[in-house]
XYZ file of C-alpha atoms in Angstrom:
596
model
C 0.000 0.000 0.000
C 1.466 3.305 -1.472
C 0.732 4.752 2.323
C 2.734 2.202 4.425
C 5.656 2.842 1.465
C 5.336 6.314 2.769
C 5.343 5.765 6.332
C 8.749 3.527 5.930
C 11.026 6.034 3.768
C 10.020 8.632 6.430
C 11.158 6.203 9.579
C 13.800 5.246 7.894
C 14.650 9.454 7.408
C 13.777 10.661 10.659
C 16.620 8.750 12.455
C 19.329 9.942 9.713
C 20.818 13.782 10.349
C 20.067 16.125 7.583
C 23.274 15.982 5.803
C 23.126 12.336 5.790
C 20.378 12.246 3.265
C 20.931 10.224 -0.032
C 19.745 11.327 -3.223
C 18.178 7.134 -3.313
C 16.007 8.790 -0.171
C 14.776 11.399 -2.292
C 13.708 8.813 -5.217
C 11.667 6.879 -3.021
C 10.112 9.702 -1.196
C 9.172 11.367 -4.032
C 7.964 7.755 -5.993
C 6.022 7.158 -2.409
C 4.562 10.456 -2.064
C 3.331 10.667 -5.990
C 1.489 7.095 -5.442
C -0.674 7.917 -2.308
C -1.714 10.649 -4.460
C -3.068 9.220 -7.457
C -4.426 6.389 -5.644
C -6.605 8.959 -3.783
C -4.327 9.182 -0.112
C -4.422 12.475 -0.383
C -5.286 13.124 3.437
C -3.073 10.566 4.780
C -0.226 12.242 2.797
C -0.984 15.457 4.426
C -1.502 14.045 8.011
C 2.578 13.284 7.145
C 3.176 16.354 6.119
C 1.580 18.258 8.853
C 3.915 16.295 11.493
C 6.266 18.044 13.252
C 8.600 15.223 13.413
C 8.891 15.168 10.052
C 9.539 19.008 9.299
C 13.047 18.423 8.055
C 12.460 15.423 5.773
C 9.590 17.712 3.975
C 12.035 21.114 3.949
C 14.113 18.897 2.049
C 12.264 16.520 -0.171
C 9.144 17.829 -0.281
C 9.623 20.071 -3.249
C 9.601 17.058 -5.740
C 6.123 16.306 -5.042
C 5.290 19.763 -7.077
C 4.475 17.655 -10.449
C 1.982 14.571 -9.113
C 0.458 17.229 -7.283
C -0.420 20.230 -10.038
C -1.468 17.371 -12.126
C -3.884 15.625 -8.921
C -5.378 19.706 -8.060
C -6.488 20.278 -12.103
C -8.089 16.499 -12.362
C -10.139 16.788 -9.780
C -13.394 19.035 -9.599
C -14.260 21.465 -7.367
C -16.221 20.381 -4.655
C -13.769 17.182 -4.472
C -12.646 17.036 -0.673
C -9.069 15.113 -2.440
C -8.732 18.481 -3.955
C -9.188 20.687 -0.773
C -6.418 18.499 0.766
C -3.992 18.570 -2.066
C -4.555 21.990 -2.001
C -4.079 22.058 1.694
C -0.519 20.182 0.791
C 0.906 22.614 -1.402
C 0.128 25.544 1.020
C 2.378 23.511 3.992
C 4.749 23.261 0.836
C 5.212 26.108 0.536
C 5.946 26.822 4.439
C 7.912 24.621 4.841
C 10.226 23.510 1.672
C 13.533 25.305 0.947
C 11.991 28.372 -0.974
C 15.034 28.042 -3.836
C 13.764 24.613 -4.669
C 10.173 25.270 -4.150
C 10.715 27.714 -6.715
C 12.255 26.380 -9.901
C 9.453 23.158 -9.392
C 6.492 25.574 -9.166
C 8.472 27.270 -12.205
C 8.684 24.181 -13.927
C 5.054 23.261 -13.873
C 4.111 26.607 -15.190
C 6.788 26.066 -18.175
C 5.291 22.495 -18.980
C 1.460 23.461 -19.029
C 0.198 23.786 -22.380
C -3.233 24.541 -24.238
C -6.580 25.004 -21.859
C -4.537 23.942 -18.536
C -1.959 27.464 -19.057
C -4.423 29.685 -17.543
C -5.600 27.103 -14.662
C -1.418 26.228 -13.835
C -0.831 29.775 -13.504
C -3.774 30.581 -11.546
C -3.187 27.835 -9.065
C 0.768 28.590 -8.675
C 0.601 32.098 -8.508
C -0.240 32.903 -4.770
C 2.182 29.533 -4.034
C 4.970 31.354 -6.423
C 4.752 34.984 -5.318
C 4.869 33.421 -1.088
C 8.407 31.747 -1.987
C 9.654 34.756 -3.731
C 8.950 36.691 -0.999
C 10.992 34.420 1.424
C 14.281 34.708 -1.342
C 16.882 36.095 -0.172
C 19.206 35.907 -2.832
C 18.976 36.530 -6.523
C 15.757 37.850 -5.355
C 14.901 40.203 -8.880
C 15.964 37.976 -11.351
C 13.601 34.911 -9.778
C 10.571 37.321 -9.674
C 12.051 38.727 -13.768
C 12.536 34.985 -14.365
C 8.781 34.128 -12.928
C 7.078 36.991 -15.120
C 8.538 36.262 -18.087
C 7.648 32.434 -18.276
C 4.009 33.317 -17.049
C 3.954 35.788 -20.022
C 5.867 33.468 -22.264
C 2.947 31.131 -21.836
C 0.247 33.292 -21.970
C 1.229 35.054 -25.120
C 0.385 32.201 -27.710
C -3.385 32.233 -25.989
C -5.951 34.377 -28.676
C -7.155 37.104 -26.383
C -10.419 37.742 -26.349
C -12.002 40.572 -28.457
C -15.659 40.353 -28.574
C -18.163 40.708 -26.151
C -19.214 37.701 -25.545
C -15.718 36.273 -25.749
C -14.529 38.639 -23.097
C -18.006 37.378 -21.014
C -16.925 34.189 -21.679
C -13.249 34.075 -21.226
C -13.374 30.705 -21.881
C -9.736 29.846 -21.481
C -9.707 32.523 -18.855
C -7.015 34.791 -20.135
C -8.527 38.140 -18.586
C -8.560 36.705 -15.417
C -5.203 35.150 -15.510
C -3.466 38.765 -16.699
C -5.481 40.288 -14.012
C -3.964 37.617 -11.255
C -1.052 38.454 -12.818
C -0.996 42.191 -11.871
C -1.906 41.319 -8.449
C 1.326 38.718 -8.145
C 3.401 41.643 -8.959
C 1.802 44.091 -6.529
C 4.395 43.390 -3.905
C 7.636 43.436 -5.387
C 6.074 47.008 -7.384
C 5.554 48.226 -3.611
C 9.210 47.226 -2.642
C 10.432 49.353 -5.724
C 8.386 51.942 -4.924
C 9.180 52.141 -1.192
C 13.349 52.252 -2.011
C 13.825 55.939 -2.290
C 16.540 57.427 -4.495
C 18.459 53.345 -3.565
C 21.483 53.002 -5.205
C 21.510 49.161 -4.498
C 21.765 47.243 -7.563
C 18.950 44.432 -6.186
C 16.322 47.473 -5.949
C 17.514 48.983 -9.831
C 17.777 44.770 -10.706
C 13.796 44.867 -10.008
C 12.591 47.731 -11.202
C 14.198 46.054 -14.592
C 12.684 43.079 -14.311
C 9.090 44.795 -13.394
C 9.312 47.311 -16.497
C 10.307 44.342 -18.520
C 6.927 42.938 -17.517
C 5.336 46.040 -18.168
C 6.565 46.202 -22.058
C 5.652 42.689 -22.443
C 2.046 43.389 -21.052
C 1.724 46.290 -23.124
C 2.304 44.186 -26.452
C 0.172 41.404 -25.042
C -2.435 41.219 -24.216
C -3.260 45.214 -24.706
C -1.861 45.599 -27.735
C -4.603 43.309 -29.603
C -7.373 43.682 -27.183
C -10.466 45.939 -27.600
C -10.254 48.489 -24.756
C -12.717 50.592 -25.621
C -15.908 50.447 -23.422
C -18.092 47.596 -24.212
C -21.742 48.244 -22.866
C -23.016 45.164 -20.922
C -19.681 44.768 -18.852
C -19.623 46.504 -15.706
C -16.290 46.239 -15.350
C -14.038 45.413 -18.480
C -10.713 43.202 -17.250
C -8.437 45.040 -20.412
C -9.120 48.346 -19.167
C -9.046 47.347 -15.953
C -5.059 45.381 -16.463
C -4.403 48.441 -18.673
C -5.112 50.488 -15.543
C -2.976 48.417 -13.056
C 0.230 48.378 -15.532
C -0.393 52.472 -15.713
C -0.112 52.241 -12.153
C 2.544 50.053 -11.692
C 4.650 52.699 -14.488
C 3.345 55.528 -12.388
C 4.638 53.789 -9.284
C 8.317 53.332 -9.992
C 8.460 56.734 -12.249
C 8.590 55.561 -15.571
C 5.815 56.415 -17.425
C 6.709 59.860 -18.352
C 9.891 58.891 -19.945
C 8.616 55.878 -21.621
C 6.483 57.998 -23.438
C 8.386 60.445 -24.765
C 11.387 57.656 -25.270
C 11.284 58.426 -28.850
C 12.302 54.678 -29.269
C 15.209 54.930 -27.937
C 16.664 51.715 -26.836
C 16.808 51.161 -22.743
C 20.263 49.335 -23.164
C 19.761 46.113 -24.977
C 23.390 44.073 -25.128
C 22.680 41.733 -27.873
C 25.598 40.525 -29.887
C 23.016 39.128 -32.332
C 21.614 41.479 -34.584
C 18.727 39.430 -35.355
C 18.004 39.107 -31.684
C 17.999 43.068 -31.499
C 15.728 43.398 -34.300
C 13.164 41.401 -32.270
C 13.750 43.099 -29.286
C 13.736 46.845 -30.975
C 10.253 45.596 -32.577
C 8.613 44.217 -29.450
C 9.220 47.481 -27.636
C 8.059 49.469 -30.908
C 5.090 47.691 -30.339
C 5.110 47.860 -26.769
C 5.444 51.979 -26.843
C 2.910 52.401 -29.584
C 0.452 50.615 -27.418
C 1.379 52.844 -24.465
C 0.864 55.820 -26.352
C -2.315 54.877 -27.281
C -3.272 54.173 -23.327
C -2.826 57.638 -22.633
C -3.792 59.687 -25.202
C -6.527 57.976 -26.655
C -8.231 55.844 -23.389
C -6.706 58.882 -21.195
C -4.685 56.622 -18.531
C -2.409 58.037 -16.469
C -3.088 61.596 -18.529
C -3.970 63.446 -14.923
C -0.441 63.084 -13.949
C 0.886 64.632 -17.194
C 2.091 68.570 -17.014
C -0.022 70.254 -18.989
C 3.208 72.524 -20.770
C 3.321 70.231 -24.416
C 1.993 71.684 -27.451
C -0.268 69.808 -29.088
C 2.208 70.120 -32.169
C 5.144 68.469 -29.720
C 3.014 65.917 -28.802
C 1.757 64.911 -32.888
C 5.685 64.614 -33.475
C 5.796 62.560 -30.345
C 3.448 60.460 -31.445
C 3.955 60.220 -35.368
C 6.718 57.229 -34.889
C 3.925 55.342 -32.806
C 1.264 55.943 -35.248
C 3.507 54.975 -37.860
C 4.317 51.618 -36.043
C 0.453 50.543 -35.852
C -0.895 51.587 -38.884
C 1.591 48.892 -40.638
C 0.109 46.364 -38.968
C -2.876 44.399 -40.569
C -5.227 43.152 -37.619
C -8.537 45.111 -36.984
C -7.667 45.898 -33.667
C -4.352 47.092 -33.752
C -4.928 49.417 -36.718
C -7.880 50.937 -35.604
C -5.448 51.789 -32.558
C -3.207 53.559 -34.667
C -6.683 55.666 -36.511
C -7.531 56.587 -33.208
C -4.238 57.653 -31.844
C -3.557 59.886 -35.263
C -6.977 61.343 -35.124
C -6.632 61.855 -31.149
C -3.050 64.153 -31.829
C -4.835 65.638 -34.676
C -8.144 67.092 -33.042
C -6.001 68.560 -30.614
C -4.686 71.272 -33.229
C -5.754 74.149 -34.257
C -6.249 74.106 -38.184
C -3.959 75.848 -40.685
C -1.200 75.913 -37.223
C 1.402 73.420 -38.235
C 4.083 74.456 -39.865
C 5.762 72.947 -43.448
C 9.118 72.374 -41.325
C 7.565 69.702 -39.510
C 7.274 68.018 -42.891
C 11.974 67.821 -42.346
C 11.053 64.675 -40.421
C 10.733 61.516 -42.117
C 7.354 60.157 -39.874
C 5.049 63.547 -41.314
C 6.202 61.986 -44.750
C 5.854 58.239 -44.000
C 2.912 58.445 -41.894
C 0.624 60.057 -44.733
C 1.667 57.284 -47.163
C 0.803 54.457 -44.396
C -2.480 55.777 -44.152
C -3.100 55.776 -47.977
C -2.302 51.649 -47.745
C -5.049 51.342 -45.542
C -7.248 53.657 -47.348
C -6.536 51.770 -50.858
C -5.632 48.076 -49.554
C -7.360 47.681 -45.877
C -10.363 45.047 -46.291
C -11.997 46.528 -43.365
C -14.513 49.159 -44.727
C -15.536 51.107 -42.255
C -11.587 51.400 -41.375
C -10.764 52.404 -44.787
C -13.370 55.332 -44.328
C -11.741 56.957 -40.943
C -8.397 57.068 -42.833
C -9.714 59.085 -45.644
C -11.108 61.751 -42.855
C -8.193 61.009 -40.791
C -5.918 62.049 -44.166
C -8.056 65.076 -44.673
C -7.932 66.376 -41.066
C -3.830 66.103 -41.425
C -4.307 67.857 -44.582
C -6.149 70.821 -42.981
C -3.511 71.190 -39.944
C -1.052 72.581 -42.157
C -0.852 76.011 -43.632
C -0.447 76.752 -46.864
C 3.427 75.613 -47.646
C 2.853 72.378 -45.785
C -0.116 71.697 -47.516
C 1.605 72.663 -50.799
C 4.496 70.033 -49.969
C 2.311 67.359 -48.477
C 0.371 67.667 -51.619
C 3.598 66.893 -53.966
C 4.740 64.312 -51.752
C 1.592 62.127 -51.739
C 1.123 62.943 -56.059
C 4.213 61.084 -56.316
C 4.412 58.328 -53.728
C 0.393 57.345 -53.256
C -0.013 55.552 -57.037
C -3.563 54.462 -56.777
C -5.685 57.121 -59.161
C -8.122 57.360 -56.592
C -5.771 59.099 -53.907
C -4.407 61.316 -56.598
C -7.817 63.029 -57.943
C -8.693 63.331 -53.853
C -5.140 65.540 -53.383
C -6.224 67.136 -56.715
C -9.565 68.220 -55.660
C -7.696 69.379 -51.981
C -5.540 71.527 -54.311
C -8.926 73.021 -56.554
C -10.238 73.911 -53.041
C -6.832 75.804 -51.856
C -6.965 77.776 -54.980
C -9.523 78.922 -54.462
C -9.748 80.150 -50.946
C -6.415 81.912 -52.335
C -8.237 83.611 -55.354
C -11.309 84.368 -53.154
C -9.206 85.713 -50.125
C -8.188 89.402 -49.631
C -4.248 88.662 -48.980
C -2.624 86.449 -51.691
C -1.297 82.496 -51.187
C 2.019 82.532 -53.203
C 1.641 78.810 -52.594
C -1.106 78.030 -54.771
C -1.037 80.995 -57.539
C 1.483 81.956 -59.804
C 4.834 79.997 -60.498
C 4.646 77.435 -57.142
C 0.822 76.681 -58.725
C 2.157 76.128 -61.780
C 5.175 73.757 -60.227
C 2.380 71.915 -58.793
C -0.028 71.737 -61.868
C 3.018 70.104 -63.836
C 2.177 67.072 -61.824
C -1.747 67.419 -61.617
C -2.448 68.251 -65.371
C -0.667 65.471 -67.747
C -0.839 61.690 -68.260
C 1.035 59.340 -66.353
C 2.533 57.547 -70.216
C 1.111 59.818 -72.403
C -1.733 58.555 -74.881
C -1.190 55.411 -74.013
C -2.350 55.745 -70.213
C -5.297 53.414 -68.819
C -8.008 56.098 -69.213
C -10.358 53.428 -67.489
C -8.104 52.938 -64.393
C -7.079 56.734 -63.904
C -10.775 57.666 -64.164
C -10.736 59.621 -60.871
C -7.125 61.151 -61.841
C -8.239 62.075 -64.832
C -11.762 63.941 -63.950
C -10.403 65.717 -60.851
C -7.798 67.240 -63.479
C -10.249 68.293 -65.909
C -12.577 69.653 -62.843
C -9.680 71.526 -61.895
C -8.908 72.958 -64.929
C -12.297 73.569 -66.230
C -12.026 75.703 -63.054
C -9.130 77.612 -63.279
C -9.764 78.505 -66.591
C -13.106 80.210 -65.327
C -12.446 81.502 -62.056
C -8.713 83.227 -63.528
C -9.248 85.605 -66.263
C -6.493 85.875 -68.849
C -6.153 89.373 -67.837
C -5.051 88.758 -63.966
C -3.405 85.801 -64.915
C -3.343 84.977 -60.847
C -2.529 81.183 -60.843
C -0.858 81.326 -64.234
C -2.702 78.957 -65.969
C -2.631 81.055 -69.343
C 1.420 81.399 -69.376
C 1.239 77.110 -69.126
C -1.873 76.727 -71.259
C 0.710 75.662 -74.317
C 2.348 73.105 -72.109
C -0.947 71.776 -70.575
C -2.392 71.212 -73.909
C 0.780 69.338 -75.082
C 0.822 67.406 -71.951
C -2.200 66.632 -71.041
C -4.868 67.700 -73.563
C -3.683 66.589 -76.956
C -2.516 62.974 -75.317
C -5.901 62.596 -73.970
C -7.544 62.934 -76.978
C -5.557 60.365 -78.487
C -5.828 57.959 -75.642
C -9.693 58.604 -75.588
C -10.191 57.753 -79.411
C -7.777 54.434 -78.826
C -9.489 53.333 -75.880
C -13.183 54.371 -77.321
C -11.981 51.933 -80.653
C -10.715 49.064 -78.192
C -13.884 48.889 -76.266
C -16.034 49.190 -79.403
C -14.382 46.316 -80.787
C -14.272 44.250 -77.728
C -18.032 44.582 -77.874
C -18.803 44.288 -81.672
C -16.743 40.842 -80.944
C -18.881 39.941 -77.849
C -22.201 40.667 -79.446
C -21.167 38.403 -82.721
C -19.982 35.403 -80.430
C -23.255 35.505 -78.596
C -25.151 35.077 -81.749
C -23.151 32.259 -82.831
C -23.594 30.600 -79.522
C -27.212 30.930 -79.137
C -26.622 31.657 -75.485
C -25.893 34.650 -73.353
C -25.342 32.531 -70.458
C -21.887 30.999 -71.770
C -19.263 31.537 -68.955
C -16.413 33.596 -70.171
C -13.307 35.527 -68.773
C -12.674 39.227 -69.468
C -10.010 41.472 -68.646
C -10.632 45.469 -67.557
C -7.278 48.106 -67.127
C -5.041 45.117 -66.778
C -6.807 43.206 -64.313
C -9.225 39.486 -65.105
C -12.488 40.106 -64.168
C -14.253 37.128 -62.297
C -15.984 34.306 -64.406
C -19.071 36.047 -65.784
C -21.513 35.825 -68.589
C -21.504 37.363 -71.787
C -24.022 39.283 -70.872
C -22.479 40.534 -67.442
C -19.113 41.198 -69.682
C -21.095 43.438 -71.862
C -22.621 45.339 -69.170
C -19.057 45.850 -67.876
C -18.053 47.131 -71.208
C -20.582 49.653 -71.764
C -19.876 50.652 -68.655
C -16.383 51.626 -69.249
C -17.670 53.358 -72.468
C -19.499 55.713 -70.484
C -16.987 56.264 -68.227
C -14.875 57.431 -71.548
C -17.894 59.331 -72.861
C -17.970 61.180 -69.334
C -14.352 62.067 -69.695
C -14.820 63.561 -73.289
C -17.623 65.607 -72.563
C -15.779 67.315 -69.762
C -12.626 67.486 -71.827
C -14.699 69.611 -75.008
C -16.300 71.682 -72.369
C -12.802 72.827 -71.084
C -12.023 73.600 -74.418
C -14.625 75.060 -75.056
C -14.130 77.620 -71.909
C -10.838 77.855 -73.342
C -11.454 79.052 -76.741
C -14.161 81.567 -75.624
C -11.671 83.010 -72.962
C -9.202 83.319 -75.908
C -11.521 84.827 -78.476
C -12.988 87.245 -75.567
C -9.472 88.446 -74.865
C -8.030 88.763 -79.037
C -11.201 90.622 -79.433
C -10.619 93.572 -76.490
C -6.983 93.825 -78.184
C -8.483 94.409 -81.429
């Protein structure tokens, strides 16, 4: 019987002296101990424990009875009275085992739990864990560094939830476990914060270890998880772990200059570069997220001085924003919308000035947010960035806008983007032609700079007409506007002095390319119509391919819809185009006949 096993190893130890103990005693107390428990001896195992007598034996050996027991506490339910005493065990474990080895076995069984049984390990080792830490007396900050960063290790493959009802649900109990988490650090956060001005290496050794937990937190689970109030949850355990690791920053003094860090790296001694790319990334990640804390969700912001401009804090900000808007998932990008729009709305429009545009994140930033505009599946994100762009647009005055506007003609390449900057620069023109003081930005020779990249085809005649649709009507809008709102006589945006080069440019090539693509179209069709009569059917599957691109499978008669359709499109473009010459020649004959 597995108990009577017991009850000889530990006669057999009590009469030996403590230094007299044989690694062969430790076997068979440990083989011993792990039978009474899975044949259900759990409270005859603890009566042994709970013996004075026997005090030394379990300081010793009773450490390697960690495993069985985990494994005995998550079988059973409960209301099981086995698991009340194996839970009663591993509390007069940890009283009375040699902390140093208590430690590395609870450590251990936290390192070997996988799938569902992560969460439950670390819940039911945590109070256990943070009691032996406490009694450490050596190498005290790198057990508790060591003991955060396997719990977080292990937690960090776990999908966090992001609904409601997953959150409700919790079901493998991740926003309780990060919670539990906080609270396990609570103590060692209080001995940091009680260490005044220390210069002892164990107390700066801590706070290390405890701001390396911090990062770590901040990338997972916050980085991912929805943390914006969810209606139905009273209290919501992101916002409330977001809270605590605020706190906890607050606490030992760091928030402050983790935010305005500027990435700059907290001392990282890699010898592998590869290793310090991961590590530069992760706190990227990390310091976006924290950013995003403050200034969007508004933690910690009551401690902030209130002495940064709002234009100080954008720049702060514009490396974080960049850093979240090239990520993909739903929830970190609309992060990054919200912390751009949150630095934005503080400004006063027209206030920023061009230099700011000297720093590489005002140029990146703008071309991030036309990827998500142009490529993000997500509609309703893809909407916020187009506002979002528009509201960065209006911060500037009139040279940054000027610049921005150049910039984003020649990086954003998607025809849509390009006729929204063009119809940006239609409105600047004319708030400078209707105000009383003249914009040298957007009339005369910096207008016409600017027009050189607005008012011509990409390859001439032989552009895709069909794909630069937008492109192309915002230019002709634009046009068709100058040339009526600017009189050849004022000449203000000097339109007239460039009207030779537009028409070479832009004009005469789209004429041609309007003609070849009119011809192409007509043809296609003329060939579709005669294969449908020889088929007898318009329901024949077909492929067809539109500005480059193969359409989906469709029917003849889908593909001649789709046709037409890009017909009218060219018909649209024409009828602009003669009505801007039109307004062109009448402006001209107007003019020669005053002279004469």
């Amino acid at each position: 019987m597995a108990v009577d096993e017991l009850q000889a190893i530990i006669q057999r130890c009590q009469i030996l002296e403590e230094a007299d103990f044989r690694g062969e005693d430790y076997n068979l107390f440990q083989v011993a101990g792990q039978k009474c428990l899975e044949d259900g001896y759990a409270a005859q195992l603890l009566e042994v424990i709970q013996n004075v007598k026997n005090k030394v034996i379990i300081k010793n050996m009773g450490w390697n009875l960690t495993s069985p027991l985990v494994r005995c506490i998550l079988a059973y339910k409960q209301e099981d009275e086995k698991r009340e005493h194996c839970l009663k065990i591993l509390d007069q474990l940890v009283q009375l085992c040699n902390p140093k080895e208590l430690f590395l076995g609870l450590l251990e069984q936290i390192e070997q739990a996988s799938g569902e049984q992560v969460c439950q390990t670390v819940m039911l080792l945590l109070q256990p864990l943070q009691t032996v830490l406490l009694k450490l007396q050596n190498k005290k900050a790198y057990s508790v560094g060591l003991s955060l960063a396997m719990i977080m290790n292990q937690l960090t493959p776990l999908p966090v939830p992001y609904t409601k009802q997953q959150i409700q649900e919790d079901k493998l109990g991740v926003c309780q476990c990060c919670n539990a988490v906080v609270n396990f650090a609570k103590p060692f956060v209080n001995e940091v914060k009680n260490v005044e001005k220390s210069s002892e290496y164990n107390d700066t050794e801590l706070k290390e270890e405890l701001l390396k937990f911090c990062m770590k937190s901040l990338k997972y689970p916050l980085l991912t998880a929805q943390l914006e109030q969810v209606e139905g949850i009273e209290e919501h355990p992101f916002r409330h772990f977001a809270a605590e690791i605020i706190d906890i920053l607050l606490d030992m003094r760091e928030l402050m200059p983790l935010v305005f860090s500027h990435h700059k790296s907290r001392g990282s001694h890699w010898e592998n570069e590869e290793f310090e790319d991961i590590e530069r990334k992760n706190s990227a990640d990390s310091l976006a997220c924290l950013s995003y804390l403050v200034f969007v969700q508004h933690f910690g912001i009551n401690c902030f001085p209130v002495v940064f401009s709002p234009s100080y804090l954008l720049q702060c900000n514009m490396t974080h924003i960049g850093v979240l808007l090239k990520r993909t998932e739903e929830s970190v990008l609309s992060k990054g919308l919200d912390l751009f729009e949150s630095c934005l709305l503080r400004m006063e429009d027209n206030g920023l000035l061009h230099q700011y545009l000297e720093f590489r994140e005002f140029i990146d930033v703008p071309q991030d947010l036309v990827k998500v505009m142009t490529l993000c599946p997500i509609e309703h994100l893809r909407k916020k960035s187009l506002n979002i762009l528009q509201l960065f647009i209006d911060k500037f005055e009139a040279e940054g806008k000027y610049t921005l506007f150049r910039c984003l003609l020649k990086t954003s390449n998607h025809a849509g983007v390009e006729g929204y900057i063009i119809k940006n620069i239609k409105d600047q023109i004319h708030l400078s032609l209707t105000k009383a003081h003249d914009n040298v930005w957007f009339t005369g020779h910096h207008l016409i700079s600017l027009l050189d990249l607005v008012l011509l085809l990409p390859e001439g005649a032989e552009t895709d007409l069909l794909q630069n649709s937008d492109r192309i009507m915002a230019s002709l809008n634009l046009l068709r506007y100058l040339v009526i709102k600017d009189c050849e006589s004022d000449n203000q945006t000097g339109v007239w002095t460039a009207l030779a080069k537009i028409e070479k440019n832009f004009l005469k090539p789209l004429h041609v390319g309007l003609n070849m693509s009119k011809a192409h179209y007509e043809a296609e069709i003329k060939n579709k119509k005669e294969n449908r009569r020889e088929s007898q059917s318009s329901s024949t599957i077909c492929s067809l391919t539109v500005s480059g691109e193969k359409m989906p499978a469709m029917t003849t008669e889908m593909q001649l819809q789709v046709l037409h359709s890009a017909l009218f499109t060219f018909d649209l473009i024409e009828s602009v185009l003669a009505r801007v010459e039109e307004l062109i020649e009448v402006k001209l004959k107007a003019v020669i006949g005053e002279n004469i």
